[in-house]
CSV table of C-alpha atoms in Angstrom, one decimal:
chain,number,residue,atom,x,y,z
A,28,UNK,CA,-47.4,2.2,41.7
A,29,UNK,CA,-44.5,0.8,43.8
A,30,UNK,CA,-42.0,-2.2,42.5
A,31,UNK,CA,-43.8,-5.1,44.1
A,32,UNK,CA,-47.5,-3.8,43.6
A,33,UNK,CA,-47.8,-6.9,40.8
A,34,UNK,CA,-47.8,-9.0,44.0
A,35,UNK,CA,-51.8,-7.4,44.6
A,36,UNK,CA,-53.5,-7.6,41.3
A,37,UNK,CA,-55.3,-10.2,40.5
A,38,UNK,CA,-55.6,-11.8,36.8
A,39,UNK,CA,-59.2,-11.3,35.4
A,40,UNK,CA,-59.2,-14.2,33.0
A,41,UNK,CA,-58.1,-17.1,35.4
A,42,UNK,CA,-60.2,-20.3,34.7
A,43,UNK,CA,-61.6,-22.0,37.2
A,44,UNK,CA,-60.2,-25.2,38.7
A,45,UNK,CA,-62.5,-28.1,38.1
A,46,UNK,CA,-62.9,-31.0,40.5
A,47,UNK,CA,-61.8,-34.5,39.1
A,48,UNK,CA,-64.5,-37.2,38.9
A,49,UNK,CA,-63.6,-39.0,42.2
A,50,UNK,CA,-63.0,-35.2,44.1
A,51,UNK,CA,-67.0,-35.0,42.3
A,52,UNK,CA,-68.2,-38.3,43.5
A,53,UNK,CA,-66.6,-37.3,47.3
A,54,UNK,CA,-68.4,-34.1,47.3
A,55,UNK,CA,-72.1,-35.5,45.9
A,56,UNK,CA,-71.7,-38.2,49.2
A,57,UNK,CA,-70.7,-35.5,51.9
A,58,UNK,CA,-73.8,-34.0,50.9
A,59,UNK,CA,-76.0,-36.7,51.2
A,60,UNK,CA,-77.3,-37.2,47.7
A,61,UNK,CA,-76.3,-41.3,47.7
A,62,UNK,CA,-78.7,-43.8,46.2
A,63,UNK,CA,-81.7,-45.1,47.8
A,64,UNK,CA,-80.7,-48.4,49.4
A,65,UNK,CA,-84.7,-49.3,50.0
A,66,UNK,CA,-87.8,-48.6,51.2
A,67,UNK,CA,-89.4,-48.3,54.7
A,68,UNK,CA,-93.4,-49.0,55.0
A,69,UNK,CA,-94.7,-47.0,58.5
A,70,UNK,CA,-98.5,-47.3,58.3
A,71,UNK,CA,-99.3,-46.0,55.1
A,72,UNK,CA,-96.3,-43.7,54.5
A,73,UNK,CA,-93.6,-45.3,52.4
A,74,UNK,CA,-89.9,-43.4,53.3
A,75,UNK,CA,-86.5,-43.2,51.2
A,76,UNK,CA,-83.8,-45.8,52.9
A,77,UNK,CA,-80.8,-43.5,52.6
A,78,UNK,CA,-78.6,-46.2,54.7
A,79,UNK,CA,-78.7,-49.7,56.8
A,80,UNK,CA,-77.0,-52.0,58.8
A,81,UNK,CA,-77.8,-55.1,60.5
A,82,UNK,CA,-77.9,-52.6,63.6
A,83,UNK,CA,-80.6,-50.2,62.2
A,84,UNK,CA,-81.4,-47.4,59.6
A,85,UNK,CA,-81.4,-43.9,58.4
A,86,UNK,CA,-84.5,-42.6,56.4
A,87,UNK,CA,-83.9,-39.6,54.3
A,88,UNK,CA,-86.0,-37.5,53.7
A,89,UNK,CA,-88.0,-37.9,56.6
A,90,UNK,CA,-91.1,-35.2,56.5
A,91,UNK,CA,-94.1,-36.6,58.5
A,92,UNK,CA,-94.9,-35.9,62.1
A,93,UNK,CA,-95.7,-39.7,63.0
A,94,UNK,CA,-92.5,-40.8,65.3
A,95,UNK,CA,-91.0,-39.5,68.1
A,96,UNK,CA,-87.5,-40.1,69.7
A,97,UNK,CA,-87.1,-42.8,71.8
A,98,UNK,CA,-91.1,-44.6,70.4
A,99,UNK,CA,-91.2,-48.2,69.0
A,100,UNK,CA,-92.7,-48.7,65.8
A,101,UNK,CA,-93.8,-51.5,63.4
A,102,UNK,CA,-92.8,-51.3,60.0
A,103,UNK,CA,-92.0,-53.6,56.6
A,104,UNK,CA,-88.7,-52.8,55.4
A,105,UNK,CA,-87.5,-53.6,51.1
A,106,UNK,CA,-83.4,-52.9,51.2
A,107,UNK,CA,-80.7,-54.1,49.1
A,108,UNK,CA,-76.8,-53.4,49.7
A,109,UNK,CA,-74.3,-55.2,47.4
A,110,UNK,CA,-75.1,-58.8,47.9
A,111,UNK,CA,-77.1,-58.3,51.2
A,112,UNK,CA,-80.6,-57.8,51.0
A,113,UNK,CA,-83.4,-57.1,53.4
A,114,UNK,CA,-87.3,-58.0,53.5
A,115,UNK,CA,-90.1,-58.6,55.7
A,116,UNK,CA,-91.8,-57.1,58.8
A,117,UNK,CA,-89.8,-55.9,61.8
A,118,UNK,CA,-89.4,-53.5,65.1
A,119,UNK,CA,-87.2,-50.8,65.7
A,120,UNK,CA,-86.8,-47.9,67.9
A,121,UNK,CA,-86.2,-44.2,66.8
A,122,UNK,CA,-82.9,-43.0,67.6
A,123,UNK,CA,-82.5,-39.5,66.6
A,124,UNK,CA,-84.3,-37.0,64.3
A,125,UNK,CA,-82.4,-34.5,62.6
A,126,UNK,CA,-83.1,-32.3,60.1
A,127,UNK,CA,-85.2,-33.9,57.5
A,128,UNK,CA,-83.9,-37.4,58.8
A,129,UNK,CA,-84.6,-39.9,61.1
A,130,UNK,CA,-82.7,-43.0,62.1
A,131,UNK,CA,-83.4,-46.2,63.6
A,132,UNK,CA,-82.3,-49.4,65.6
A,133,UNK,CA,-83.7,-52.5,65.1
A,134,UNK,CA,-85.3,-54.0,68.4
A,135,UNK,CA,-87.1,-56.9,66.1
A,136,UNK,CA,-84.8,-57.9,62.9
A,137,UNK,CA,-87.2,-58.0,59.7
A,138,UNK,CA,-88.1,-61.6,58.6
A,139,UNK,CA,-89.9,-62.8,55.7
A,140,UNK,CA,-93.5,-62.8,55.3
């Protein structure tokens, strides 16, 4: 064993360093696990609102085979963000699917029924 072979070994008992709450809360949102902000109605299929703006909407987790990119659909939308909320019948336009999501602009902004 030479003099600086200490410089290799690694300790055995070293605890592991755990992630503050806010490093936590950071690491839960880059993996997508926020809070339902809603629901989306699509004929009779009801989808997770993962996210929304006044521009459009991403649906998470989106497992049905009844949209395509680029088709218009009908749907009744139930959202809530802070002090913004969301309700009625509207039009949008699928943007993109992408893995087990699907996001949307509005083309008709919901309204109340």
């Amino acid at each position: 064993m030479g003099f600086f072979d200490f410089l290799s070994v690694k300790a055995k008992n070293k605890k592991p360093v755990r992630p503050t709450k806010a490093q936590g809360i950071k690491s839960v949102k880059a993996k997508g696990k926020l809070e339902a902000c809603g629901i989306v109605k699509i004929d009779s299929f009801t989808f997770v609102v993962k996210d929304y703006n006044l521009k459009g909407f991403i649906i998470e987790p989106y497992d049905k085979d009844i949209l395509v990119k680029s088709q218009r659909f009908r749907f009744d939308i139930d959202v809530s963000k802070g002090n913004h909320k969301m309700k009625g019948s509207a039009e949008a336009v699928v943007t993109k699917i992408a893995g087990n999501a699907l996001a949307a602009a509005f083309t008709i902004k919901p309204y109340d029924h």
